[in-house]
Amino acid sequence: MRHIAASTVLGFAMAVTVGTAQAEDYPTKPVTLIVNYPAGGGSDAIARSFGKALEKELGQPVPVENVAGGSATRGVTAVVTAPADGYTIGIATNSPLTFAAHTVEGLPWGSPDTYDLIAGIGSLYNVLAVQPDASYTNLEELVAYAKKHPGELRVATVGGGLNQYLWDQFTASVGIETQIVPYSGDADGLAAFLGGNTELVELTWSGTKPHIDAGKAKPIALFGPERLDNYPNIPTFKELGYDITTTSDYVIYAPKGIPAEIRGKIQSAVGDAVKNDADLRKALVNRGIVINYVTGEELKPRFVEMYENVGQAKKKGN
Amino acid sequence: MMGGFAIALQPVNILAALVGALVGTATGVLPGLGVLGAMAVLMPLTFYLAPVSGLIMLSGIYYGAMYGGSTTAILLKIPGETGSVVTTLDGYEFARKGRAGPALMICAVGSCIAGTVSIVGMSFFMPALANLALKFSSPEFCALAILGIITLVRITSPNLGQNMLMVLLGAGLATVGVDAVVGSTRFTFGTESLALGFDLVPIALGLYGVSELLNVAQSSTGFPKAQSVALREMIPTREEWSRAWPAILRGSGIGFLMGLLPGPGSLTSTFASYGVEKAIARKHKSEFGKGAIEGFAGPEAANNAVATSALIPVLSLGIPFTPNVALLLGALMIQGIQPGPLLLSQHPDIVWGLLASMYVGNVALLILNLPLVSMWVRLLRVPQHILIGGIFVISIIGVYSVRSSAWDLIVLFLFGIVGFVLRRLKFDLAPIILGLVIGPVFEKAFRETIFLSRGDLTIFFRRPISASLLVITVLIIVLPALYKLYRRRRMRGYESTV
């Protein structure tokens, strides 16, 4: 009996030693980075730049795998169902994680409790812009106009995700009625706006910026926590009295249950890459992303809140 | 522009163009291996190059693939890219007459001419054309999609009902999965695989590639004998040229215009070009479907012209209308260049360098591919069971590489069987692909239009471009019927006077 007890203890001890040894050596083989969009898109480009930066930090190759489709949920599923050994991590934005989680059926994941948020690397703001010859030139005038002409203003945005969520929040809080025209991406929405088909456009800063620079779109306000360094003249919704600061956040996440030591290594590698890697920072800034490293622990409450808000909005809608 | 050539003719840029064209041709030839994937994988390499060299390489891949896709379509009836589906109709039949070499050569020269026409058009009219593209919005796409479907279903076989059924089948398949407008899931029965929807690549490769394999495997004669082709039969005859070049020019024009518009230009332009060639054919009308030169020379030129003119919205507006050019845009942004309305004034060196390099790239593509023609044709001497088996393996790899999904492989096999059965029943397969591609375009545009007009359907008739497109559609449906009626009347009138 004592033999059995002793050997069990020994077995445990060995298992723990082996476990720590593995954690100490991590990583001993390539770490796969799954991106939930197909090769060639904006998020893919960010993932590839990030993978290159992480390679330098971890000392192992970080191949990027595109697992696209299903409203960007398939990539998340691939990450969440992978072994929790630190050799599969994912990069995604909060949009599929909190929106599509409610709309796509049959997913093996849902609330932020079902995966492990490791870190946030930066945010993409949305901007509201109007036609350059519009009679309203700031948010106050725009709201006044919309109140006088309910349902007349059309806004080009992307349907079903963060973009529309922001606009719905704003119109509900100010009590105006507008007509959303849901497009499938920045390109479609901007083309429609530039062709004069809609009065307003509410899309990502990176997509809209070149047209603002060219004078084809007049910026009104930003959905974000603070003004942009390079464009200090564009106010935020928050300072104009509408507390809507949700942004599109790029996060690194993993399946639940990664050994704490390995998780810590990944987290600090991500942090070092985001803070110090010049190439990665350049790629992010060129994409219009405001770099802001936050740990998964800091990020999670925001994700939970957004996930629940979206869930409630969906319930109300149905 | 001269400055542009000075940039493009630097040795490193010529090399970039050659490498790009070579890789592109290879991905085009290998079915399923998408041009998008090749560009994405090579993109990190371009970070180390100067912006212009990187762009030159990426666009080389892009137009190399447009050309390369025709090779397997002509030789084996398996389209390498979706833009080559139409080429399987007549290109393959033409090659079966022992004229594979001339067919490939006509495509190579046609691609080069189309690229050049497109680049010249682009150099002169870029700013004006960009604004034209903005005139097309959701209502116009909707009208264009209706016009497209109505005219294009007629082109492959005279059986309108059968073709319409196939278009509806394709359009129906496209509705499965996540809806593009509001992001809800449809027809998925709660499964994750169906939420993925049906991707175009496995369906096209299944319908054409796998079904061809099944077809060969079950035929009583077994695998067709390897053909031997004499080298002197590589060069098209004078008569073949004289039939090909007007079609190439028309195809270039069609492709150039379709590339300006959002949507699946490379596929639709080939259908449109085929339709035009068939409609205006006089002497050789009966040859269509049996190996008419115009039936592949035009469409192949069209998809290469699209590859070039699709860059106009990106370079002049910063708006990419297809995933391929979105990737080029991404490459520019990584280099710190913000494409948009100001690109031409802020970075003229990049725009003109790119344009000039496209001239260089097109010539490089031609120089690269003319000697390869005889190599491809020699491939036909390889026993077909080895050749088709090899293609089959590559198809599986290619399909899986797009989204790493086993479901797509199931779709590939499933549609191999569907394609096999439909061929037995003498159905045309091309309309399924057409429905799969145009169906979602129509649905999205229609729903956007309803949002834009706040539910008012008269918007289609109040906008001049969409109204004219709809009028043309109605005329196309009504005129042939009226003409028939008129002829019958006259015949009857003639009889009664006798």
PDB file of C-alpha atoms in Angstrom, chain B residues 257-498:
ATOM      1  CA  LEU B 257     -14.791  48.309 -68.818  1.00  0.00           C
ATOM      2  CA  MET B 258     -15.881  45.455 -66.555  1.00  0.00           C
ATOM      3  CA  GLY B 259     -12.709  45.746 -64.490  1.00  0.00           C
ATOM      4  CA  LEU B 260     -13.745  49.247 -63.453  1.00  0.00           C
ATOM      5  CA  LEU B 261     -16.823  47.964 -61.675  1.00  0.00           C
ATOM      6  CA  PRO B 262     -17.028  46.221 -58.343  1.00  0.00           C
ATOM      7  CA  GLY B 263     -17.897  42.556 -58.452  1.00  0.00           C
ATOM      8  CA  PRO B 264     -16.521  39.409 -59.974  1.00  0.00           C
ATOM      9  CA  GLY B 265     -15.198  41.064 -63.133  1.00  0.00           C
ATOM     10  CA  SER B 266     -12.842  38.317 -64.236  1.00  0.00           C
ATOM     11  CA  LEU B 267     -15.624  35.746 -64.495  1.00  0.00           C
ATOM     12  CA  THR B 268     -18.420  37.971 -65.792  1.00  0.00           C
ATOM     13  CA  SER B 269     -16.217  39.597 -68.419  1.00  0.00           C
ATOM     14  CA  THR B 270     -15.411  36.203 -69.917  1.00  0.00           C
ATOM     15  CA  PHE B 271     -19.087  35.302 -70.150  1.00  0.00           C
ATOM     16  CA  ALA B 272     -19.875  38.698 -71.646  1.00  0.00           C
ATOM     17  CA  SER B 273     -17.106  38.409 -74.202  1.00  0.00           C
ATOM     18  CA  TYR B 274     -18.228  34.915 -75.168  1.00  0.00           C
ATOM     19  CA  GLY B 275     -21.794  36.167 -75.508  1.00  0.00           C
ATOM     20  CA  VAL B 276     -20.736  39.034 -77.748  1.00  0.00           C
ATOM     21  CA  GLU B 277     -18.588  36.805 -79.958  1.00  0.00           C
ATOM     22  CA  LYS B 278     -21.381  34.309 -80.380  1.00  0.00           C
ATOM     23  CA  ALA B 279     -23.970  36.994 -81.051  1.00  0.00           C
ATOM     24  CA  ILE B 280     -22.003  38.759 -83.767  1.00  0.00           C
ATOM     25  CA  ALA B 281     -20.606  35.614 -85.380  1.00  0.00           C
ATOM     26  CA  ARG B 282     -21.918  35.061 -88.895  1.00  0.00           C
ATOM     27  CA  LYS B 283     -19.921  32.544 -90.864  1.00  0.00           C
ATOM     28  CA  HIS B 284     -18.680  30.485 -87.918  1.00  0.00           C
ATOM     29  CA  LYS B 285     -21.739  30.602 -85.659  1.00  0.00           C
ATOM     30  CA  SER B 286     -22.228  26.858 -85.821  1.00  0.00           C
ATOM     31  CA  GLU B 287     -18.685  26.313 -84.548  1.00  0.00           C
ATOM     32  CA  PHE B 288     -19.411  27.757 -81.102  1.00  0.00           C
ATOM     33  CA  GLY B 289     -19.220  25.016 -78.507  1.00  0.00           C
ATOM     34  CA  LYS B 290     -17.278  22.903 -80.972  1.00  0.00           C
ATOM     35  CA  GLY B 291     -14.034  24.835 -80.989  1.00  0.00           C
ATOM     36  CA  ALA B 292     -14.551  28.353 -82.320  1.00  0.00           C
ATOM     37  CA  ILE B 293     -11.390  30.446 -82.056  1.00  0.00           C
ATOM     38  CA  GLU B 294     -13.372  33.544 -81.125  1.00  0.00           C
ATOM     39  CA  GLY B 295     -14.940  31.580 -78.242  1.00  0.00           C
ATOM     40  CA  PHE B 296     -11.726  31.450 -76.283  1.00  0.00           C
ATOM     41  CA  ALA B 297      -9.577  34.234 -77.756  1.00  0.00           C
ATOM     42  CA  GLY B 298     -12.096  36.901 -76.680  1.00  0.00           C
ATOM     43  CA  PRO B 299     -12.764  35.679 -73.123  1.00  0.00           C
ATOM     44  CA  GLU B 300      -9.082  35.072 -72.388  1.00  0.00           C
ATOM     45  CA  ALA B 301      -8.263  38.612 -73.498  1.00  0.00           C
ATOM     46  CA  ALA B 302     -11.154  39.900 -71.396  1.00  0.00           C
ATOM     47  CA  ASN B 303      -9.979  38.417 -68.114  1.00  0.00           C
ATOM     48  CA  ASN B 304      -6.490  39.791 -68.598  1.00  0.00           C
ATOM     49  CA  ALA B 305      -7.839  43.239 -69.372  1.00  0.00           C
ATOM     50  CA  VAL B 306      -9.859  43.045 -66.147  1.00  0.00           C
ATOM     51  CA  ALA B 307      -6.731  42.238 -64.160  1.00  0.00           C
ATOM     52  CA  THR B 308      -5.268  45.562 -65.220  1.00  0.00           C
ATOM     53  CA  SER B 309      -8.226  47.901 -65.232  1.00  0.00           C
ATOM     54  CA  ALA B 310      -9.342  46.664 -61.797  1.00  0.00           C
ATOM     55  CA  LEU B 311      -6.371  48.630 -60.514  1.00  0.00           C
ATOM     56  CA  ILE B 312      -7.958  51.924 -61.552  1.00  0.00           C
ATOM     57  CA  PRO B 313     -10.375  52.196 -58.615  1.00  0.00           C
ATOM     58  CA  VAL B 314      -7.532  51.297 -56.246  1.00  0.00           C
ATOM     59  CA  LEU B 315      -4.968  53.711 -57.587  1.00  0.00           C
ATOM     60  CA  SER B 316      -7.301  56.634 -58.134  1.00  0.00           C
ATOM     61  CA  LEU B 317      -9.767  56.205 -55.257  1.00  0.00           C
ATOM     62  CA  GLY B 318      -8.019  53.864 -52.856  1.00  0.00           C
ATOM     63  CA  ILE B 319     -11.050  51.589 -53.070  1.00  0.00           C
ATOM     64  CA  PRO B 320     -10.391  47.942 -53.924  1.00  0.00           C
ATOM     65  CA  PHE B 321     -13.268  46.137 -55.596  1.00  0.00           C
ATOM     66  CA  THR B 322     -11.786  42.628 -55.599  1.00  0.00           C
ATOM     67  CA  PRO B 323      -9.798  40.712 -52.976  1.00  0.00           C
ATOM     68  CA  ASN B 324      -6.777  40.542 -55.298  1.00  0.00           C
ATOM     69  CA  VAL B 325      -6.412  44.268 -55.641  1.00  0.00           C
ATOM     70  CA  ALA B 326      -7.223  44.700 -51.953  1.00  0.00           C
ATOM     71  CA  LEU B 327      -4.054  42.759 -51.356  1.00  0.00           C
ATOM     72  CA  LEU B 328      -2.093  45.149 -53.555  1.00  0.00           C
ATOM     73  CA  LEU B 329      -3.567  47.963 -51.512  1.00  0.00           C
ATOM     74  CA  GLY B 330      -2.410  46.206 -48.359  1.00  0.00           C
ATOM     75  CA  ALA B 331       1.105  45.950 -49.766  1.00  0.00           C
ATOM     76  CA  LEU B 332       1.110  49.684 -50.438  1.00  0.00           C
ATOM     77  CA  MET B 333      -0.093  50.484 -46.936  1.00  0.00           C
ATOM     78  CA  ILE B 334       2.540  48.296 -45.301  1.00  0.00           C
ATOM     79  CA  GLN B 335       5.091  50.359 -47.200  1.00  0.00           C
ATOM     80  CA  GLY B 336       3.638  53.468 -45.622  1.00  0.00           C
ATOM     81  CA  ILE B 337       1.863  54.692 -48.742  1.00  0.00           C
ATOM     82  CA  GLN B 338      -1.756  55.612 -48.317  1.00  0.00           C
ATOM     83  CA  PRO B 339      -3.634  54.890 -51.538  1.00  0.00           C
ATOM     84  CA  GLY B 340      -6.476  57.247 -52.157  1.00  0.00           C
ATOM     85  CA  PRO B 341      -7.495  60.182 -54.297  1.00  0.00           C
ATOM     86  CA  LEU B 342      -4.187  61.873 -53.516  1.00  0.00           C
ATOM     87  CA  LEU B 343      -1.908  58.991 -54.514  1.00  0.00           C
ATOM     88  CA  LEU B 344      -1.375  60.226 -58.053  1.00  0.00           C
ATOM     89  CA  SER B 345      -0.350  63.715 -56.943  1.00  0.00           C
ATOM     90  CA  GLN B 346       1.650  62.644 -53.882  1.00  0.00           C
ATOM     91  CA  HIS B 347       3.410  59.567 -55.271  1.00  0.00           C
ATOM     92  CA  PRO B 348       3.401  59.890 -59.062  1.00  0.00           C
ATOM     93  CA  ASP B 349       6.575  57.784 -59.190  1.00  0.00           C
ATOM     94  CA  ILE B 350       4.676  54.811 -57.747  1.00  0.00           C
ATOM     95  CA  VAL B 351       1.665  55.093 -60.030  1.00  0.00           C
ATOM     96  CA  TRP B 352       3.611  55.652 -63.249  1.00  0.00           C
ATOM     97  CA  GLY B 353       6.266  53.154 -62.211  1.00  0.00           C
ATOM     98  CA  LEU B 354       3.559  50.559 -61.715  1.00  0.00           C
ATOM     99  CA  LEU B 355       1.905  51.360 -65.039  1.00  0.00           C
ATOM    100  CA  ALA B 356       5.178  51.262 -66.926  1.00  0.00           C
ATOM    101  CA  SER B 357       6.135  48.040 -65.186  1.00  0.00           C
ATOM    102  CA  MET B 358       2.900  46.530 -66.363  1.00  0.00           C
ATOM    103  CA  TYR B 359       3.949  47.130 -69.960  1.00  0.00           C
ATOM    104  CA  VAL B 360       7.229  45.473 -69.086  1.00  0.00           C
ATOM    105  CA  GLY B 361       5.436  42.689 -67.204  1.00  0.00           C
ATOM    106  CA  ASN B 362       3.100  41.961 -70.074  1.00  0.00           C
ATOM    107  CA  VAL B 363       5.980  41.624 -72.469  1.00  0.00           C
ATOM    108  CA  ALA B 364       7.825  39.503 -69.900  1.00  0.00           C
ATOM    109  CA  LEU B 365       4.777  37.272 -69.634  1.00  0.00           C
ATOM    110  CA  LEU B 366       4.708  36.794 -73.383  1.00  0.00           C
ATOM    111  CA  ILE B 367       8.443  36.082 -73.645  1.00  0.00           C
ATOM    112  CA  LEU B 368       8.179  33.676 -70.742  1.00  0.00           C
ATOM    113  CA  ASN B 369       5.173  31.839 -72.069  1.00  0.00           C
ATOM    114  CA  LEU B 370       5.793  31.430 -75.792  1.00  0.00           C
ATOM    115  CA  PRO B 371       8.586  28.882 -75.209  1.00  0.00           C
ATOM    116  CA  LEU B 372       6.484  27.252 -72.503  1.00  0.00           C
ATOM    117  CA  VAL B 373       3.660  26.592 -74.945  1.00  0.00           C
ATOM    118  CA  SER B 374       5.458  23.665 -76.491  1.00  0.00           C
ATOM    119  CA  MET B 375       6.242  22.326 -73.033  1.00  0.00           C
ATOM    120  CA  TRP B 376       2.583  22.465 -71.980  1.00  0.00           C
ATOM    121  CA  VAL B 377       1.492  20.800 -75.173  1.00  0.00           C
ATOM    122  CA  ARG B 378       4.011  18.051 -74.625  1.00  0.00           C
ATOM    123  CA  LEU B 379       2.238  17.450 -71.318  1.00  0.00           C
ATOM    124  CA  LEU B 380      -0.535  15.940 -73.397  1.00  0.00           C
ATOM    125  CA  ARG B 381       1.827  13.111 -74.301  1.00  0.00           C
ATOM    126  CA  VAL B 382       1.874  12.103 -70.655  1.00  0.00           C
ATOM    127  CA  PRO B 383      -0.628   9.285 -70.230  1.00  0.00           C
ATOM    128  CA  GLN B 384      -3.890  10.862 -69.189  1.00  0.00           C
ATOM    129  CA  HIS B 385      -4.428   8.742 -66.107  1.00  0.00           C
ATOM    130  CA  ILE B 386      -1.190  10.067 -64.647  1.00  0.00           C
ATOM    131  CA  LEU B 387      -1.903  13.612 -65.730  1.00  0.00           C
ATOM    132  CA  ILE B 388      -5.460  13.729 -64.442  1.00  0.00           C
ATOM    133  CA  GLY B 389      -4.459  11.916 -61.269  1.00  0.00           C
ATOM    134  CA  GLY B 390      -1.786  14.519 -60.650  1.00  0.00           C
ATOM    135  CA  ILE B 391      -4.190  17.368 -61.313  1.00  0.00           C
ATOM    136  CA  PHE B 392      -6.602  15.713 -58.919  1.00  0.00           C
ATOM    137  CA  VAL B 393      -4.061  15.655 -56.108  1.00  0.00           C
ATOM    138  CA  ILE B 394      -3.173  19.291 -56.728  1.00  0.00           C
ATOM    139  CA  SER B 395      -6.861  20.224 -56.711  1.00  0.00           C
ATOM    140  CA  ILE B 396      -7.283  18.689 -53.273  1.00  0.00           C
ATOM    141  CA  ILE B 397      -4.277  20.573 -51.918  1.00  0.00           C
ATOM    142  CA  GLY B 398      -5.431  23.783 -53.571  1.00  0.00           C
ATOM    143  CA  VAL B 399      -8.978  23.548 -52.249  1.00  0.00           C
ATOM    144  CA  TYR B 400      -7.810  22.765 -48.732  1.00  0.00           C
ATOM    145  CA  SER B 401      -5.296  25.611 -48.739  1.00  0.00           C
ATOM    146  CA  VAL B 402      -7.967  28.283 -49.224  1.00  0.00           C
ATOM    147  CA  ARG B 403      -9.583  28.007 -45.797  1.00  0.00           C
ATOM    148  CA  SER B 404      -8.068  24.856 -44.267  1.00  0.00           C
ATOM    149  CA  SER B 405     -11.462  23.205 -44.227  1.00  0.00           C
ATOM    150  CA  ALA B 406     -12.293  19.513 -44.597  1.00  0.00           C
ATOM    151  CA  TRP B 407     -15.835  20.581 -45.445  1.00  0.00           C
ATOM    152  CA  ASP B 408     -14.555  22.151 -48.663  1.00  0.00           C
ATOM    153  CA  LEU B 409     -13.072  18.778 -49.634  1.00  0.00           C
ATOM    154  CA  ILE B 410     -16.464  17.129 -49.114  1.00  0.00           C
ATOM    155  CA  VAL B 411     -17.970  19.842 -51.313  1.00  0.00           C
ATOM    156  CA  LEU B 412     -15.296  19.143 -53.939  1.00  0.00           C
ATOM    157  CA  PHE B 413     -16.214  15.451 -54.157  1.00  0.00           C
ATOM    158  CA  LEU B 414     -19.945  16.034 -53.853  1.00  0.00           C
ATOM    159  CA  PHE B 415     -19.911  18.433 -56.769  1.00  0.00           C
ATOM    160  CA  GLY B 416     -17.690  16.088 -58.713  1.00  0.00           C
ATOM    161  CA  ILE B 417     -20.564  13.614 -58.601  1.00  0.00           C
ATOM    162  CA  VAL B 418     -23.173  16.313 -59.269  1.00  0.00           C
ATOM    163  CA  GLY B 419     -21.158  17.498 -62.262  1.00  0.00           C
ATOM    164  CA  PHE B 420     -20.787  13.961 -63.563  1.00  0.00           C
ATOM    165  CA  VAL B 421     -24.541  13.295 -63.350  1.00  0.00           C
ATOM    166  CA  LEU B 422     -25.444  16.640 -64.911  1.00  0.00           C
ATOM    167  CA  ARG B 423     -23.077  16.020 -67.811  1.00  0.00           C
ATOM    168  CA  ARG B 424     -24.720  12.667 -68.415  1.00  0.00           C
ATOM    169  CA  LEU B 425     -28.068  14.432 -68.485  1.00  0.00           C
ATOM    170  CA  LYS B 426     -26.614  16.895 -71.034  1.00  0.00           C
ATOM    171  CA  PHE B 427     -26.869  19.904 -68.744  1.00  0.00           C
ATOM    172  CA  ASP B 428     -24.449  22.776 -69.126  1.00  0.00           C
ATOM    173  CA  LEU B 429     -22.290  23.391 -66.062  1.00  0.00           C
ATOM    174  CA  ALA B 430     -21.172  26.967 -66.701  1.00  0.00           C
ATOM    175  CA  PRO B 431     -24.538  28.511 -65.672  1.00  0.00           C
ATOM    176  CA  ILE B 432     -24.181  27.020 -62.165  1.00  0.00           C
ATOM    177  CA  ILE B 433     -20.922  28.897 -61.704  1.00  0.00           C
ATOM    178  CA  LEU B 434     -22.565  31.999 -63.109  1.00  0.00           C
ATOM    179  CA  GLY B 435     -25.468  31.702 -60.653  1.00  0.00           C
ATOM    180  CA  LEU B 436     -23.127  31.086 -57.772  1.00  0.00           C
ATOM    181  CA  VAL B 437     -21.211  34.249 -58.593  1.00  0.00           C
ATOM    182  CA  ILE B 438     -23.940  36.615 -59.763  1.00  0.00           C
ATOM    183  CA  GLY B 439     -26.650  35.418 -57.357  1.00  0.00           C
ATOM    184  CA  PRO B 440     -25.076  36.957 -54.266  1.00  0.00           C
ATOM    185  CA  VAL B 441     -24.153  40.123 -56.195  1.00  0.00           C
ATOM    186  CA  PHE B 442     -27.783  40.526 -57.169  1.00  0.00           C
ATOM    187  CA  GLU B 443     -29.119  39.801 -53.696  1.00  0.00           C
ATOM    188  CA  LYS B 444     -26.723  42.154 -51.967  1.00  0.00           C
ATOM    189  CA  ALA B 445     -27.290  44.949 -54.472  1.00  0.00           C
ATOM    190  CA  PHE B 446     -31.055  44.511 -54.288  1.00  0.00           C
ATOM    191  CA  ARG B 447     -31.160  44.651 -50.526  1.00  0.00           C
ATOM    192  CA  GLU B 448     -28.817  47.644 -50.415  1.00  0.00           C
ATOM    193  CA  THR B 449     -31.012  49.404 -52.964  1.00  0.00           C
ATOM    194  CA  ILE B 450     -34.105  48.844 -50.852  1.00  0.00           C
ATOM    195  CA  PHE B 451     -32.300  50.368 -47.884  1.00  0.00           C
ATOM    196  CA  LEU B 452     -31.120  53.304 -50.010  1.00  0.00           C
ATOM    197  CA  SER B 453     -34.585  54.034 -51.390  1.00  0.00           C
ATOM    198  CA  ARG B 454     -36.304  53.335 -48.055  1.00  0.00           C
ATOM    199  CA  GLY B 455     -38.349  50.578 -49.653  1.00  0.00           C
ATOM    200  CA  ASP B 456     -39.292  52.391 -52.863  1.00  0.00           C
ATOM    201  CA  LEU B 457     -38.916  50.102 -55.893  1.00  0.00           C
ATOM    202  CA  THR B 458     -39.248  52.921 -58.438  1.00  0.00           C
ATOM    203  CA  ILE B 459     -35.630  53.853 -57.662  1.00  0.00           C
ATOM    204  CA  PHE B 460     -34.586  51.434 -60.420  1.00  0.00           C
ATOM    205  CA  PHE B 461     -36.391  53.551 -63.006  1.00  0.00           C
ATOM    206  CA  ARG B 462     -35.538  56.944 -61.585  1.00  0.00           C
ATOM    207  CA  ARG B 463     -31.795  56.496 -61.990  1.00  0.00           C
ATOM    208  CA  PRO B 464     -30.747  56.892 -65.627  1.00  0.00           C
ATOM    209  CA  ILE B 465     -28.125  54.153 -65.777  1.00  0.00           C
ATOM    210  CA  SER B 466     -30.169  51.474 -64.053  1.00  0.00           C
ATOM    211  CA  ALA B 467     -33.259  52.441 -66.055  1.00  0.00           C
ATOM    212  CA  SER B 468     -31.410  52.084 -69.369  1.00  0.00           C
ATOM    213  CA  LEU B 469     -29.958  48.740 -68.305  1.00  0.00           C
ATOM    214  CA  LEU B 470     -33.439  47.471 -67.476  1.00  0.00           C
ATOM    215  CA  VAL B 471     -34.825  48.728 -70.780  1.00  0.00           C
ATOM    216  CA  ILE B 472     -32.070  46.862 -72.619  1.00  0.00           C
ATOM    217  CA  THR B 473     -32.936  43.721 -70.644  1.00  0.00           C
ATOM    218  CA  VAL B 474     -36.593  43.980 -71.604  1.00  0.00           C
ATOM    219  CA  LEU B 475     -35.673  44.545 -75.251  1.00  0.00           C
ATOM    220  CA  ILE B 476     -33.429  41.487 -75.224  1.00  0.00           C
ATOM    221  CA  ILE B 477     -36.280  39.362 -73.947  1.00  0.00           C
ATOM    222  CA  VAL B 478     -39.018  40.854 -76.121  1.00  0.00           C
ATOM    223  CA  LEU B 479     -37.307  41.546 -79.460  1.00  0.00           C
ATOM    224  CA  PRO B 480     -36.485  37.971 -80.519  1.00  0.00           C
ATOM    225  CA  ALA B 481     -40.043  36.929 -79.665  1.00  0.00           C
ATOM    226  CA  LEU B 482     -41.505  39.827 -81.640  1.00  0.00           C
ATOM    227  CA  TYR B 483     -39.205  39.067 -84.530  1.00  0.00           C
ATOM    228  CA  LYS B 484     -40.381  35.466 -84.595  1.00  0.00           C
ATOM    229  CA  LEU B 485     -44.006  36.567 -84.434  1.00  0.00           C
ATOM    230  CA  TYR B 486     -43.428  39.038 -87.260  1.00  0.00           C
ATOM    231  CA  ARG B 487     -41.803  36.392 -89.432  1.00  0.00           C
ATOM    232  CA  ARG B 488     -44.620  33.967 -88.769  1.00  0.00           C
ATOM    233  CA  ARG B 489     -47.180  36.650 -89.713  1.00  0.00           C
ATOM    234  CA  ARG B 490     -45.334  37.404 -92.902  1.00  0.00           C
ATOM    235  CA  MET B 491     -45.108  33.755 -93.758  1.00  0.00           C
ATOM    236  CA  ARG B 492     -48.814  33.390 -93.162  1.00  0.00           C
ATOM    237  CA  GLY B 493     -49.516  36.547 -95.147  1.00  0.00           C
ATOM    238  CA  TYR B 494     -47.401  35.143 -97.950  1.00  0.00           C
ATOM    239  CA  GLU B 495     -49.273  31.847 -97.873  1.00  0.00           C
ATOM    240  CA  SER B 496     -52.663  33.558 -97.955  1.00  0.00           C
ATOM    241  CA  THR B 497     -51.731  35.635-100.998  1.00  0.00           C
ATOM    242  CA  VAL B 498     -50.665  32.460-102.718  1.00  0.00           C
TER     243      VAL B 498
END
